PDB file of C-alpha atoms in Angstrom:
ATOM      1  CA  MET H   1     -18.289  11.683 -11.768  1.00  0.00           C
ATOM      2  CA  PRO H   2     -20.020  15.133 -11.953  1.00  0.00           C
ATOM      3  CA  GLN H   3     -17.254  16.392 -14.273  1.00  0.00           C
ATOM      4  CA  PHE H   4     -17.653  13.224 -16.327  1.00  0.00           C
ATOM      5  CA  ILE H   5     -21.391  13.861 -16.829  1.00  0.00           C
ATOM      6  CA  ILE H   6     -20.916  17.577 -17.572  1.00  0.00           C
ATOM      7  CA  TYR H   7     -18.227  16.872 -20.164  1.00  0.00           C
ATOM      8  CA  TYR H   8     -20.336  14.257 -21.940  1.00  0.00           C
ATOM      9  CA  ALA H   9     -23.422  16.507 -21.854  1.00  0.00           C
ATOM     10  CA  LEU H  10     -21.441  19.319 -23.499  1.00  0.00           C
ATOM     11  CA  TYR H  11     -20.202  16.908 -26.142  1.00  0.00           C
ATOM     12  CA  LEU H  12     -23.765  15.838 -26.970  1.00  0.00           C
ATOM     13  CA  HIS H  13     -24.907  19.457 -27.074  1.00  0.00           C
ATOM     14  CA  VAL H  14     -22.183  20.453 -29.542  1.00  0.00           C
ATOM     15  CA  TYR H  15     -21.946  17.375 -31.765  1.00  0.00           C
ATOM     16  CA  GLY H  16     -25.238  15.585 -31.238  1.00  0.00           C
ATOM     17  CA  PHE H  17     -25.745  11.907 -30.480  1.00  0.00           C
ATOM     18  CA  ASP H  18     -23.926   9.304 -32.514  1.00  0.00           C
ATOM     19  CA  ILE H  19     -23.362   5.780 -31.219  1.00  0.00           C
ATOM     20  CA  GLN H  20     -19.835   5.318 -32.573  1.00  0.00           C
ATOM     21  CA  SER H  21     -18.610   8.771 -31.545  1.00  0.00           C
ATOM     22  CA  SER H  22     -20.301   8.531 -28.157  1.00  0.00           C
ATOM     23  CA  LEU H  23     -18.620   5.186 -27.469  1.00  0.00           C
ATOM     24  CA  LEU H  24     -15.240   6.656 -28.389  1.00  0.00           C
ATOM     25  CA  VAL H  25     -15.765   9.663 -26.111  1.00  0.00           C
ATOM     26  CA  LEU H  26     -16.987   7.504 -23.223  1.00  0.00           C
ATOM     27  CA  SER H  27     -14.051   5.117 -23.716  1.00  0.00           C
ATOM     28  CA  GLY H  28     -11.646   8.049 -23.648  1.00  0.00           C
ATOM     29  CA  LEU H  29     -13.145   9.413 -20.427  1.00  0.00           C
ATOM     30  CA  VAL H  30     -13.076   5.987 -18.783  1.00  0.00           C
ATOM     31  CA  LEU H  31      -9.454   5.547 -19.853  1.00  0.00           C
ATOM     32  CA  PHE H  32      -8.623   8.973 -18.411  1.00  0.00           C
ATOM     33  CA  TRP H  33     -10.081   8.097 -14.987  1.00  0.00           C
ATOM     34  CA  LEU H  34      -8.367   4.711 -15.139  1.00  0.00           C
ATOM     35  CA  VAL H  35      -5.047   6.502 -15.622  1.00  0.00           C
ATOM     36  CA  ILE H  36      -5.795   8.741 -12.618  1.00  0.00           C
ATOM     37  CA  TYR H  37      -6.644   5.645 -10.549  1.00  0.00           C
ATOM     38  CA  VAL H  38      -3.385   3.939 -11.504  1.00  0.00           C
ATOM     39  CA  LEU H  39      -1.432   7.103 -10.715  1.00  0.00           C
ATOM     40  CA  CYS H  40      -3.025   7.319  -7.259  1.00  0.00           C
ATOM     41  CA  ASN H  41      -2.468   3.673  -6.338  1.00  0.00           C
ATOM     42  CA  TYR H  42       0.952   3.089  -7.872  1.00  0.00           C
ATOM     43  CA  LYS H  43       2.475   6.545  -7.570  1.00  0.00           C
ATOM     44  CA  GLU H  44       5.671   5.302  -5.872  1.00  0.00           C
ATOM     45  CA  LEU H  45       6.342   2.655  -8.516  1.00  0.00           C
ATOM     46  CA  ILE H  46       5.557   5.038 -11.357  1.00  0.00           C
ATOM     47  CA  SER H  47       7.697   7.794  -9.834  1.00  0.00           C
ATOM     48  CA  LYS H  48      10.617   5.406  -9.413  1.00  0.00           C
ATOM     49  CA  TYR H  49      10.553   4.221 -13.031  1.00  0.00           C
ATOM     50  CA  TYR H  50       9.139   7.378 -14.590  1.00  0.00           C
ATOM     51  CA  ILE H  51      11.834   7.730 -17.279  1.00  0.00           C
ATOM     52  CA  SER H  52      11.345   4.126 -18.388  1.00  0.00           C
ATOM     53  CA  TYR H  53       7.587   4.597 -18.628  1.00  0.00           C
ATOM     54  CA  PHE H  54       8.114   7.869 -20.478  1.00  0.00           C
ATOM     55  CA  PHE H  55      10.215   6.323 -23.260  1.00  0.00           C
ATOM     56  CA  LEU H  56       7.981   3.240 -23.372  1.00  0.00           C
ATOM     57  CA  SER H  57       4.956   5.492 -23.901  1.00  0.00           C
ATOM     58  CA  ILE H  58       6.763   7.385 -26.670  1.00  0.00           C
ATOM     59  CA  PHE H  59       7.733   4.104 -28.341  1.00  0.00           C
ATOM     60  CA  ILE H  60       4.174   2.727 -28.202  1.00  0.00           C
ATOM     61  CA  THR H  61       2.754   5.998 -29.502  1.00  0.00           C
ATOM     62  CA  LEU H  62       5.202   6.157 -32.411  1.00  0.00           C
ATOM     63  CA  ALA H  63       4.548   2.520 -33.249  1.00  0.00           C
ATOM     64  CA  ALA H  64       0.785   3.116 -33.268  1.00  0.00           C
ATOM     65  CA  ILE H  65       1.231   6.220 -35.444  1.00  0.00           C
ATOM     66  CA  LEU H  66       3.446   4.366 -37.934  1.00  0.00           C
ATOM     67  CA  VAL H  67       0.942   1.518 -38.197  1.00  0.00           C
ATOM     68  CA  ALA H  68      -1.911   3.964 -38.728  1.00  0.00           C
ATOM     69  CA  PHE H  69       0.183   6.013 -41.181  1.00  0.00           C
ATOM     70  CA  SER H  70       0.941   2.928 -43.252  1.00  0.00           C
ATOM     71  CA  GLN H  71      -2.711   1.893 -43.452  1.00  0.00           C
ATOM     72  CA  PHE H  72      -4.468   5.227 -43.866  1.00  0.00           C
ATOM     73  CA  ALA H  73      -3.797   8.544 -45.571  1.00  0.00           C
ATOM     74  CA  ILE H  74      -3.050  10.576 -42.453  1.00  0.00           C
ATOM     75  CA  PRO H  75      -1.543  14.079 -42.785  1.00  0.00           C
ATOM     76  CA  MET H  76       1.837  14.556 -41.122  1.00  0.00           C
ATOM     77  CA  SER H  77       0.485  17.581 -39.240  1.00  0.00           C
ATOM     78  CA  TYR H  78      -2.142  15.337 -37.663  1.00  0.00           C
ATOM     79  CA  VAL H  79       0.534  12.828 -36.637  1.00  0.00           C
ATOM     80  CA  LEU H  80       2.660  15.553 -35.078  1.00  0.00           C
ATOM     81  CA  GLY H  81      -0.400  16.886 -33.295  1.00  0.00           C
ATOM     82  CA  ILE H  82      -1.080  13.494 -31.720  1.00  0.00           C
ATOM     83  CA  LEU H  83       2.557  13.160 -30.682  1.00  0.00           C
ATOM     84  CA  GLY H  84       2.461  16.606 -29.102  1.00  0.00           C
ATOM     85  CA  LYS H  85      -0.676  15.731 -27.159  1.00  0.00           C
ATOM     86  CA  VAL H  86       0.905  12.521 -25.896  1.00  0.00           C
ATOM     87  CA  LEU H  87       3.951  14.445 -24.684  1.00  0.00           C
ATOM     88  CA  ALA H  88       1.667  16.963 -22.975  1.00  0.00           C
ATOM     89  CA  VAL H  89      -0.255  14.177 -21.229  1.00  0.00           C
ATOM     90  CA  LEU H  90       2.986  12.599 -20.011  1.00  0.00           C
ATOM     91  CA  VAL H  91       4.174  15.927 -18.585  1.00  0.00           C
ATOM     92  CA  ILE H  92       0.806  16.457 -16.892  1.00  0.00           C
ATOM     93  CA  ALA H  93       0.984  12.905 -15.512  1.00  0.00           C
ATOM     94  CA  LYS H  94       4.390  13.631 -14.007  1.00  0.00           C
ATOM     95  CA  ILE H  95       3.056  16.793 -12.369  1.00  0.00           C
ATOM     96  CA  ALA H  96       0.001  14.874 -11.129  1.00  0.00           C
ATOM     97  CA  ILE H  97       2.194  12.171  -9.587  1.00  0.00           C
ATOM     98  CA  HIS H  98       4.268  14.816  -7.823  1.00  0.00           C
ATOM     99  CA  LEU H  99       1.183  16.599  -6.478  1.00  0.00           C
ATOM    100  CA  ILE H 100      -0.414  13.334  -5.373  1.00  0.00           C
ATOM    101  CA  SER H 101       2.793  12.409  -3.517  1.00  0.00           C
ATOM    102  CA  ILE H 102       2.782  15.761  -1.709  1.00  0.00           C
ATOM    103  CA  ILE H 103      -0.893  15.400  -0.751  1.00  0.00           C
ATOM    104  CA  ALA H 104      -0.359  11.816   0.460  1.00  0.00           C
ATOM    105  CA  LEU H 105       2.611  12.914   2.573  1.00  0.00           C
ATOM    106  CA  MET H 106       0.652  15.819   4.066  1.00  0.00           C
ATOM    107  CA  TYR H 107      -2.268  13.518   4.871  1.00  0.00           C
ATOM    108  CA  SER H 108       0.082  11.014   6.507  1.00  0.00           C
ATOM    109  CA  ASP H 109       1.656  13.746   8.649  1.00  0.00           C
ATOM    110  CA  LEU H 110      -1.732  15.139   9.691  1.00  0.00           C
ATOM    111  CA  LYS H 111      -2.981  11.674  10.593  1.00  0.00           C
ATOM    112  CA  LYS H 112       0.148  11.010  12.636  1.00  0.00           C
ATOM    113  CA  ASP H 113      -0.185  14.320  14.481  1.00  0.00           C
ATOM    114  CA  ALA H 114      -3.798  13.474  15.326  1.00  0.00           C
ATOM    115  CA  TYR H 115      -3.108  10.032  16.809  1.00  0.00           C
ATOM    116  CA  ILE H 116       0.535   9.940  17.935  1.00  0.00           C
ATOM    117  CA  ASP H 117       1.890  11.293  21.207  1.00  0.00           C
ATOM    118  CA  ALA H 118       4.791  13.600  20.368  1.00  0.00           C
ATOM    119  CA  LEU H 119       6.920  12.754  23.413  1.00  0.00           C
ATOM    120  CA  THR H 120       6.760   8.959  23.420  1.00  0.00           C
ATOM    121  CA  ASP H 121       5.839   8.273  19.764  1.00  0.00           C
ATOM    122  CA  THR H 122       3.005   6.007  20.939  1.00  0.00           C
ATOM    123  CA  TYR H 123      -0.706   6.224  20.260  1.00  0.00           C
ATOM    124  CA  ASN H 124      -2.447   8.947  22.259  1.00  0.00           C
ATOM    125  CA  ARG H 125      -5.671   9.197  24.265  1.00  0.00           C
ATOM    126  CA  LYS H 126      -7.799  10.051  21.240  1.00  0.00           C
ATOM    127  CA  LYS H 127      -6.618   6.948  19.400  1.00  0.00           C
ATOM    128  CA  PHE H 128      -7.157   4.793  22.494  1.00  0.00           C
ATOM    129  CA  GLU H 129     -10.765   5.898  22.869  1.00  0.00           C
ATOM    130  CA  GLU H 130     -11.461   5.359  19.158  1.00  0.00           C
ATOM    131  CA  VAL H 131      -9.908   1.878  19.127  1.00  0.00           C
ATOM    132  CA  LEU H 132     -11.740   0.875  22.306  1.00  0.00           C
ATOM    133  CA  LYS H 133     -15.034   2.084  20.851  1.00  0.00           C
ATOM    134  CA  GLU H 134     -14.396   0.105  17.661  1.00  0.00           C
ATOM    135  CA  ILE H 135     -13.786  -3.042  19.708  1.00  0.00           C
ATOM    136  CA  LEU H 136     -16.931  -2.492  21.762  1.00  0.00           C
ATOM    137  CA  ASP H 137     -18.989  -1.989  18.587  1.00  0.00           C
ATOM    138  CA  SER H 138     -17.437  -4.982  16.836  1.00  0.00           C
ATOM    139  CA  LYS H 139     -18.791  -8.521  16.984  1.00  0.00           C
ATOM    140  CA  ASN H 140     -15.445 -10.020  15.953  1.00  0.00           C
ATOM    141  CA  VAL H 141     -13.709  -9.542  19.319  1.00  0.00           C
ATOM    142  CA  PRO H 142     -15.470 -11.789  21.865  1.00  0.00           C
ATOM    143  CA  LEU H 143     -13.086 -10.812  24.639  1.00  0.00           C
ATOM    144  CA  PHE H 144     -10.176  -8.508  25.243  1.00  0.00           C
ATOM    145  CA  SER H 145      -8.020  -7.449  28.135  1.00  0.00           C
ATOM    146  CA  ILE H 146      -6.663  -4.095  29.117  1.00  0.00           C
ATOM    147  CA  ALA H 147      -3.771  -3.001  31.321  1.00  0.00           C
ATOM    148  CA  LEU H 148      -3.337   0.409  32.910  1.00  0.00           C
ATOM    149  CA  PHE H 149      -0.013   1.410  34.423  1.00  0.00           C
ATOM    150  CA  ASP H 150       1.765   4.469  35.686  1.00  0.00           C
ATOM    151  CA  VAL H 151       5.277   5.232  36.890  1.00  0.00           C
ATOM    152  CA  ASP H 152       5.769   4.885  40.626  1.00  0.00           C
ATOM    153  CA  SER H 153       6.728   8.146  42.352  1.00  0.00           C
ATOM    154  CA  PHE H 154       6.918   9.913  39.000  1.00  0.00           C
ATOM    155  CA  LYS H 155       6.415  13.299  40.636  1.00  0.00           C
ATOM    156  CA  CYS H 156       9.518  12.707  42.755  1.00  0.00           C
ATOM    157  CA  ILE H 157      11.560  12.040  39.611  1.00  0.00           C
ATOM    158  CA  ASN H 158      10.376  15.316  38.093  1.00  0.00           C
ATOM    159  CA  ASP H 159      10.929  17.266  41.311  1.00  0.00           C
ATOM    160  CA  SER H 160      14.362  15.780  42.032  1.00  0.00           C
ATOM    161  CA  TYR H 161      15.903  15.615  38.565  1.00  0.00           C
ATOM    162  CA  GLY H 162      13.749  17.886  36.417  1.00  0.00           C
ATOM    163  CA  HIS H 163      11.013  17.343  33.868  1.00  0.00           C
ATOM    164  CA  LEU H 164      13.521  16.392  31.180  1.00  0.00           C
ATOM    165  CA  ALA H 165      14.464  13.415  33.334  1.00  0.00           C
ATOM    166  CA  GLY H 166      10.790  12.498  33.559  1.00  0.00           C
ATOM    167  CA  ASP H 167      10.482  12.780  29.781  1.00  0.00           C
ATOM    168  CA  TYR H 168      13.490  10.504  29.399  1.00  0.00           C
ATOM    169  CA  VAL H 169      11.895   7.883  31.655  1.00  0.00           C
ATOM    170  CA  LEU H 170       8.606   7.950  29.738  1.00  0.00           C
ATOM    171  CA  ARG H 171      10.373   7.600  26.392  1.00  0.00           C
ATOM    172  CA  GLU H 172      12.516   4.692  27.574  1.00  0.00           C
ATOM    173  CA  ILE H 173       9.549   2.853  29.087  1.00  0.00           C
ATOM    174  CA  SER H 174       7.472   3.370  25.943  1.00  0.00           C
ATOM    175  CA  TYR H 175      10.249   2.183  23.650  1.00  0.00           C
ATOM    176  CA  GLY H 176      10.911  -0.919  25.754  1.00  0.00           C
ATOM    177  CA  ILE H 177       7.257  -1.924  25.953  1.00  0.00           C
ATOM    178  CA  LYS H 178       6.681  -1.411  22.227  1.00  0.00           C
ATOM    179  CA  GLU H 179       9.670  -3.622  21.454  1.00  0.00           C
ATOM    180  CA  THR H 180       8.372  -6.327  23.807  1.00  0.00           C
ATOM    181  CA  LEU H 181       4.876  -6.250  22.316  1.00  0.00           C
ATOM    182  CA  LEU H 182       6.308  -6.407  18.804  1.00  0.00           C
ATOM    183  CA  GLN H 183       8.570  -9.356  19.552  1.00  0.00           C
ATOM    184  CA  GLU H 184       5.921 -11.427  21.333  1.00  0.00           C
ATOM    185  CA  HIS H 185       3.207 -10.922  18.671  1.00  0.00           C
ATOM    186  CA  ASN H 186       0.468 -10.761  21.299  1.00  0.00           C
ATOM    187  CA  ASN H 187      -1.802  -8.166  19.668  1.00  0.00           C
ATOM    188  CA  GLY H 188      -0.834  -5.597  22.277  1.00  0.00           C
ATOM    189  CA  GLN H 189      -1.153  -1.864  21.557  1.00  0.00           C
ATOM    190  CA  LEU H 190       0.375   0.832  23.743  1.00  0.00           C
ATOM    191  CA  PHE H 191      -1.340   4.178  24.339  1.00  0.00           C
ATOM    192  CA  ARG H 192      -0.257   7.167  26.398  1.00  0.00           C
ATOM    193  CA  TYR H 193      -3.411   8.298  28.166  1.00  0.00           C
ATOM    194  CA  GLY H 194      -1.920  11.351  29.830  1.00  0.00           C
ATOM    195  CA  GLY H 195       0.976  12.285  32.106  1.00  0.00           C
ATOM    196  CA  ASP H 196       2.642   9.045  33.185  1.00  0.00           C
ATOM    197  CA  GLU H 197      -0.466   6.893  32.633  1.00  0.00           C
ATOM    198  CA  PHE H 198      -0.487   4.338  29.822  1.00  0.00           C
ATOM    199  CA  PHE H 199      -2.959   1.754  28.576  1.00  0.00           C
ATOM    200  CA  VAL H 200      -2.043  -1.495  26.856  1.00  0.00           C
ATOM    201  CA  LEU H 201      -4.868  -3.085  24.889  1.00  0.00           C
ATOM    202  CA  PHE H 202      -4.885  -6.799  24.024  1.00  0.00           C
ATOM    203  CA  ARG H 203      -7.461  -8.238  21.611  1.00  0.00           C
ATOM    204  CA  ASN H 204      -8.591 -11.841  22.169  1.00  0.00           C
ATOM    205  CA  GLN H 205      -6.340 -12.294  25.197  1.00  0.00           C
ATOM    206  CA  THR H 206      -7.464 -13.470  28.623  1.00  0.00           C
ATOM    207  CA  GLY H 207      -6.704 -11.535  31.776  1.00  0.00           C
ATOM    208  CA  ASP H 208      -4.390 -14.288  33.046  1.00  0.00           C
ATOM    209  CA  LYS H 209      -2.352 -14.171  29.849  1.00  0.00           C
ATOM    210  CA  VAL H 210      -2.101 -10.388  29.963  1.00  0.00           C
ATOM    211  CA  LYS H 211      -1.118 -10.435  33.633  1.00  0.00           C
ATOM    212  CA  ALA H 212       1.779 -12.760  32.760  1.00  0.00           C
ATOM    213  CA  ILE H 213       2.852 -10.420  29.947  1.00  0.00           C
ATOM    214  CA  MET H 214       2.664  -7.360  32.183  1.00  0.00           C
ATOM    215  CA  ASP H 215       4.528  -9.196  34.973  1.00  0.00           C
ATOM    216  CA  ASP H 216       7.455  -9.657  32.595  1.00  0.00           C
ATOM    217  CA  ILE H 217       7.294  -6.024  31.472  1.00  0.00           C
ATOM    218  CA  GLN H 218       7.114  -4.763  35.055  1.00  0.00           C
ATOM    219  CA  LYS H 219      10.166  -6.828  36.031  1.00  0.00           C
ATOM    220  CA  ASP H 220      12.123  -5.713  32.959  1.00  0.00           C
ATOM    221  CA  ILE H 221      11.497  -2.060  33.806  1.00  0.00           C
ATOM    222  CA  TYR H 222      12.461  -2.536  37.445  1.00  0.00           C
ATOM    223  CA  GLU H 223      15.718  -4.269  36.462  1.00  0.00           C
ATOM    224  CA  LYS H 224      16.618  -1.797  33.713  1.00  0.00           C
ATOM    225  CA  ASP H 225      19.255   0.873  34.367  1.00  0.00           C
ATOM    226  CA  PHE H 226      17.713   4.274  33.735  1.00  0.00           C
ATOM    227  CA  ILE H 227      20.728   6.583  33.601  1.00  0.00           C
ATOM    228  CA  TYR H 228      20.093  10.287  33.120  1.00  0.00           C
ATOM    229  CA  ASN H 229      23.013  12.746  33.211  1.00  0.00           C
ATOM    230  CA  ASP H 230      25.207  10.068  34.805  1.00  0.00           C
ATOM    231  CA  THR H 231      22.599   9.520  37.529  1.00  0.00           C
ATOM    232  CA  LEU H 232      20.946   6.138  38.073  1.00  0.00           C
ATOM    233  CA  LEU H 233      17.203   6.595  38.507  1.00  0.00           C
ATOM    234  CA  ASN H 234      15.046   4.161  40.454  1.00  0.00           C
ATOM    235  CA  VAL H 235      12.137   3.431  38.142  1.00  0.00           C
ATOM    236  CA  SER H 236       9.245   1.017  38.526  1.00  0.00           C
ATOM    237  CA  ILE H 237       5.633   0.763  37.426  1.00  0.00           C
ATOM    238  CA  SER H 238       2.379  -0.388  38.997  1.00  0.00           C
ATOM    239  CA  VAL H 239      -0.136  -2.151  36.778  1.00  0.00           C
ATOM    240  CA  GLY H 240      -3.823  -2.959  36.897  1.00  0.00           C
ATOM    241  CA  VAL H 241      -5.263  -5.583  34.523  1.00  0.00           C
ATOM    242  CA  SER H 242      -8.878  -6.296  33.584  1.00  0.00           C
ATOM    243  CA  GLU H 243     -10.504  -8.827  31.284  1.00  0.00           C
ATOM    244  CA  ILE H 244     -13.583  -7.678  29.379  1.00  0.00           C
ATOM    245  CA  ARG H 245     -16.103 -10.228  28.134  1.00  0.00           C
ATOM    246  CA  GLU H 246     -19.508  -8.634  28.501  1.00  0.00           C
ATOM    247  CA  GLU H 247     -20.592  -5.371  26.935  1.00  0.00           C
ATOM    248  CA  LYS H 248     -19.544  -2.345  28.951  1.00  0.00           C
ATOM    249  CA  SER H 249     -19.231   1.373  28.400  1.00  0.00           C
ATOM    250  CA  LEU H 250     -15.862   3.007  27.905  1.00  0.00           C
ATOM    251  CA  LYS H 251     -16.198   4.679  31.316  1.00  0.00           C
ATOM    252  CA  ASP H 252     -16.986   1.384  33.077  1.00  0.00           C
ATOM    253  CA  ILE H 253     -13.949  -0.297  31.513  1.00  0.00           C
ATOM    254  CA  ILE H 254     -11.604   2.494  32.539  1.00  0.00           C
ATOM    255  CA  ASP H 255     -13.058   2.621  36.055  1.00  0.00           C
ATOM    256  CA  LYS H 256     -12.613  -1.131  36.473  1.00  0.00           C
ATOM    257  CA  VAL H 257      -8.972  -1.244  35.420  1.00  0.00           C
ATOM    258  CA  ASP H 258      -8.248   1.953  37.345  1.00  0.00           C
ATOM    259  CA  LYS H 259      -9.458   0.272  40.547  1.00  0.00           C
ATOM    260  CA  ASN H 260      -7.061  -2.610  39.938  1.00  0.00           C
ATOM    261  CA  LEU H 261      -4.218  -0.135  39.449  1.00  0.00           C
ATOM    262  CA  TYR H 262      -5.185   1.522  42.742  1.00  0.00           C
ATOM    263  CA  VAL H 263      -4.940  -1.866  44.489  1.00  0.00           C
ATOM    264  CA  ALA H 264      -1.474  -2.437  42.999  1.00  0.00           C
ATOM    265  CA  LYS H 265      -0.423   0.956  44.373  1.00  0.00           C
ATOM    266  CA  ALA H 266      -1.953   0.286  47.783  1.00  0.00           C
ATOM    267  CA  ASN H 267      -0.210  -3.091  48.020  1.00  0.00           C
ATOM    268  CA  GLY H 268       3.223  -1.481  47.801  1.00  0.00           C
ATOM    269  CA  LYS H 269       3.663  -0.501  44.119  1.00  0.00           C
ATOM    270  CA  ASN H 270       6.049  -2.133  41.617  1.00  0.00           C
ATOM    271  CA  GLN H 271       3.607  -4.965  40.893  1.00  0.00           C
ATOM    272  CA  VAL H 272       0.709  -6.148  38.727  1.00  0.00           C
ATOM    273  CA  PHE H 273      -2.784  -6.679  40.114  1.00  0.00           C
ATOM    274  CA  TYR H 274      -5.495  -8.636  38.324  1.00  0.00           C
ATOM    275  CA  MET H 275      -8.814  -9.785  39.716  1.00  0.00           C
TER     276      MET H 275
END
């Protein structure tokens, strides 16, 4: 918009005000920004069929020139000048599409790095805290439930088989849970909070419903064969579940579900506790 105003101001300064000319200039500027908007929003489609659009643009331009040439006494040099400008605009458009694609890809990568845990390819702690804050600030989520789990005796796995074995366990658990959440369509989101601790957030789901979901997940993990370097690892998780209806702070929510996880651990591990 600032460039738009500056350009039009310069035009008025040089040529003075004239309604017809001003409308043409303003229309041209609006058309230019419309082209930029289309390029930004449909860059993939335009890139895919660029050659087709290129020849279509040439055809339309030539047709318009021929019509104008047949109706008015237009010098050939002027016609060639218009054609050259059209070709230049098309080349610039191609470059713009390429640059926009690069910028969009870079932005996507930066956004992924900011919110995705590199090891497990799940959302990270930062994303969890932002999503939870959004839910707490929103009036559209009257209730939600949250599950916190960690891997039983995870330190023993690392100490006995190495940290790569621990990484393998975390990746397998994350992949399995994400697949389960995706298949059941229960609005569940998985987040790695740190180490072997994970949160699962469920919008508009009661605690009883989430406990049943986590019971199935806990049993699936316990029954799964985790084989690392031809060694069968004994893997299980303990889970705490809380239902949130009234307004609470982020700290209060985490403390509440953490206490339920502690009870699950104290009761013998490899289980889900909800109260």
